CSV table of C-alpha atoms in Angstrom, one decimal:
chain,number,residue,atom,x,y,z
Q,191,UNK,CA,0.0,0.0,0.0
Q,192,UNK,CA,1.4,3.4,-1.0
Q,193,UNK,CA,1.3,6.1,1.7
Q,194,UNK,CA,1.0,9.7,0.5
Q,195,UNK,CA,3.8,12.0,1.8
Q,196,UNK,CA,2.1,14.9,3.6
Q,197,UNK,CA,4.7,17.6,4.2
Q,198,UNK,CA,2.4,19.4,6.7
Q,199,UNK,CA,2.0,16.3,8.8
Q,200,UNK,CA,5.8,15.8,8.7
Q,201,UNK,CA,6.3,19.5,9.7
Q,202,UNK,CA,3.9,19.0,12.6
Q,203,UNK,CA,5.8,15.9,13.7
Q,204,UNK,CA,9.0,18.0,13.5
Q,205,UNK,CA,7.5,20.8,15.6
Q,206,UNK,CA,6.3,18.2,18.2
Q,207,UNK,CA,10.0,17.2,18.5
Q,208,UNK,CA,10.9,20.9,19.2
Q,209,UNK,CA,9.1,20.7,22.5
Q,210,UNK,CA,11.1,17.8,23.9
Q,211,UNK,CA,14.3,19.2,22.3
Q,212,UNK,CA,13.7,22.5,24.1
Q,213,UNK,CA,13.1,20.8,27.4
Q,214,UNK,CA,16.2,18.5,27.1
Q,215,UNK,CA,18.4,21.4,26.0
Q,216,UNK,CA,17.3,23.4,29.0
Q,217,UNK,CA,18.1,20.5,31.3
Q,218,UNK,CA,21.5,20.1,29.6
Q,219,UNK,CA,22.2,23.8,29.7
Q,220,UNK,CA,21.3,23.9,33.4
Q,221,UNK,CA,23.8,21.1,34.0
Q,222,UNK,CA,26.5,22.8,31.9
Q,223,UNK,CA,26.0,26.1,33.8
Q,224,UNK,CA,26.4,24.5,37.2
Q,225,UNK,CA,29.2,26.5,38.9
Q,226,UNK,CA,29.2,29.3,36.3
Q,227,UNK,CA,27.0,31.5,38.5
Q,228,UNK,CA,24.3,32.2,35.9
Q,229,UNK,CA,20.9,30.6,35.2
Q,230,UNK,CA,19.6,29.5,31.8
Q,231,UNK,CA,17.7,32.7,31.4
Q,232,UNK,CA,20.7,34.8,32.4
Q,233,UNK,CA,22.8,33.0,29.9
Q,234,UNK,CA,20.3,33.7,27.1
Q,235,UNK,CA,20.1,37.4,28.0
Q,236,UNK,CA,23.9,37.7,28.4
Q,237,UNK,CA,24.3,36.1,24.9
Q,238,UNK,CA,22.1,38.6,23.3
Q,239,UNK,CA,23.8,41.6,24.9
Q,240,UNK,CA,27.2,40.1,23.9
Q,241,UNK,CA,26.0,40.2,20.3
Q,242,UNK,CA,25.4,44.0,20.5
Q,243,UNK,CA,24.4,46.6,23.1
Q,244,UNK,CA,20.6,46.9,23.3
Q,245,UNK,CA,17.9,48.5,25.4
Q,246,UNK,CA,15.9,46.1,27.6
Q,247,UNK,CA,12.7,46.5,25.5
Q,248,UNK,CA,14.6,45.6,22.3
Q,249,UNK,CA,16.2,42.6,24.0
Q,250,UNK,CA,12.8,41.5,25.2
Q,251,UNK,CA,11.4,41.7,21.7
Q,252,UNK,CA,14.3,39.7,20.2
Q,253,UNK,CA,14.0,37.0,22.9
Q,254,UNK,CA,10.1,37.0,22.7
Q,255,UNK,CA,10.0,37.5,26.5
Q,256,UNK,CA,8.2,40.0,28.7
Q,257,UNK,CA,10.1,43.2,29.2
Q,258,UNK,CA,9.8,43.1,33.0
Q,259,UNK,CA,11.3,39.6,33.0
Q,260,UNK,CA,14.3,40.7,30.9
Q,261,UNK,CA,14.7,43.8,33.0
Q,262,UNK,CA,14.9,41.6,36.2
Q,263,UNK,CA,17.4,39.3,34.6
Q,264,UNK,CA,19.5,42.3,33.3
Q,265,UNK,CA,19.5,43.9,36.8
Q,266,UNK,CA,20.7,40.6,38.2
Q,267,UNK,CA,23.5,40.4,35.7
Q,268,UNK,CA,24.5,44.0,36.5
Q,269,UNK,CA,24.6,43.0,40.2
Q,270,UNK,CA,26.9,40.2,39.3
Q,271,UNK,CA,29.0,42.7,37.3
Q,272,UNK,CA,28.4,40.8,34.1
Q,273,UNK,CA,26.4,43.6,32.4
Q,274,UNK,CA,26.7,47.3,32.5
Q,275,UNK,CA,24.7,50.3,31.5
Q,276,UNK,CA,25.9,52.4,28.6
Q,277,UNK,CA,24.6,55.7,27.3
Q,278,UNK,CA,22.1,55.5,24.4
Q,279,UNK,CA,22.9,58.0,21.7
Q,280,UNK,CA,19.3,57.7,20.4
Q,281,UNK,CA,17.5,58.2,23.7
Q,282,UNK,CA,18.8,59.8,26.9
Q,283,UNK,CA,16.6,58.0,29.4
Q,284,UNK,CA,16.7,54.5,27.8
Q,285,UNK,CA,20.2,53.1,28.5
Q,286,UNK,CA,21.9,50.3,26.5
Q,287,UNK,CA,23.0,47.1,28.2
Q,288,UNK,CA,26.4,45.7,27.3
Q,289,UNK,CA,28.6,43.0,28.7
Q,290,UNK,CA,31.4,43.8,31.0
Q,291,UNK,CA,34.8,42.4,30.2
Q,292,UNK,CA,34.1,39.7,32.8
Q,293,UNK,CA,30.6,39.1,31.4
Q,294,UNK,CA,31.9,38.7,27.8
Q,295,UNK,CA,34.7,36.3,29.0
Q,296,UNK,CA,32.1,34.2,30.9
Q,297,UNK,CA,29.8,34.0,28.0
Q,298,UNK,CA,32.7,33.1,25.6
Q,299,UNK,CA,33.7,30.2,27.9
Q,300,UNK,CA,30.1,29.0,28.2
Q,301,UNK,CA,29.7,29.2,24.4
Q,302,UNK,CA,33.0,27.4,23.8
Q,303,UNK,CA,31.9,24.5,26.0
Q,304,UNK,CA,28.5,24.4,24.2
Q,305,UNK,CA,30.1,24.2,20.8
Q,306,UNK,CA,32.5,21.5,21.9
Q,307,UNK,CA,29.5,19.5,23.2
Q,308,UNK,CA,27.6,19.9,20.0
Q,309,UNK,CA,30.6,18.8,18.0
Q,310,UNK,CA,31.1,15.7,20.2
Q,311,UNK,CA,27.4,14.7,20.0
Q,312,UNK,CA,26.4,15.9,16.5
Q,313,UNK,CA,29.7,16.3,14.6
Q,314,UNK,CA,28.5,13.9,11.9
Q,315,UNK,CA,25.7,16.3,10.7
Q,316,UNK,CA,26.9,17.8,7.4
Q,317,UNK,CA,26.6,21.4,6.2
Q,318,UNK,CA,23.7,20.8,3.8
Q,319,UNK,CA,21.6,19.3,6.7
Q,320,UNK,CA,22.4,22.2,9.0
Q,321,UNK,CA,21.5,24.8,6.3
Q,322,UNK,CA,18.2,23.1,5.5
Q,323,UNK,CA,17.3,22.8,9.1
Q,324,UNK,CA,18.2,26.4,9.8
Q,325,UNK,CA,16.1,27.5,6.8
Q,326,UNK,CA,13.0,25.6,7.9
Q,327,UNK,CA,13.3,26.6,11.6
Q,328,UNK,CA,13.8,30.2,10.6
Q,329,UNK,CA,10.6,30.2,8.5
Q,330,UNK,CA,8.7,28.5,11.3
Q,331,UNK,CA,10.0,30.9,13.9
Q,332,UNK,CA,9.1,33.9,11.7
Q,333,UNK,CA,5.6,32.6,11.1
Q,334,UNK,CA,4.9,31.9,14.8
Q,335,UNK,CA,6.5,35.2,15.8
Q,336,UNK,CA,4.1,37.0,13.4
Q,337,UNK,CA,1.1,35.0,14.6
Q,338,UNK,CA,2.0,35.7,18.3
Q,339,UNK,CA,2.2,39.5,17.4
Q,340,UNK,CA,-1.2,39.4,15.7
Q,341,UNK,CA,-2.8,37.5,18.6
Q,342,UNK,CA,-1.3,40.0,21.1
Q,343,UNK,CA,-2.6,42.9,19.0
Q,344,UNK,CA,-6.0,41.3,18.7
Q,345,UNK,CA,-6.1,40.8,22.5
Q,346,UNK,CA,-5.2,44.4,23.2
Q,347,UNK,CA,-7.9,45.6,20.8
Q,348,UNK,CA,-10.6,43.8,22.7
């Protein structure tokens, strides 16, 4: 019996996997961060600010997190002297957050260990597979980000 290939059902199965992948990645990251002095959330926020100095609201948008949560995490990172406030040339009252030298060094060490782990576990995945997966996941992320924004806007309109 011939079974018809349904790409939407396959995509749905793929997205179902994302849930367990996310949970297991979070558990693994918590374990890897043991002794580093930062939580999984702090690691995510620190990574974003290591990419470029941003305001807290911009960081929250990029991370798809609540602004108040990102602000609490950023304040915690500042208290740990891993982030610092910098003047914002575009807005006097909205400062930029940027990593301190210590914060950047910590993130680079964490990132180095993560890349080593990925290589050890998944080093056999080739470039073509990675490019295809990234292309699909980027499209999925963009579609759901757009949908979440529309739903949020609809909810505010009510």
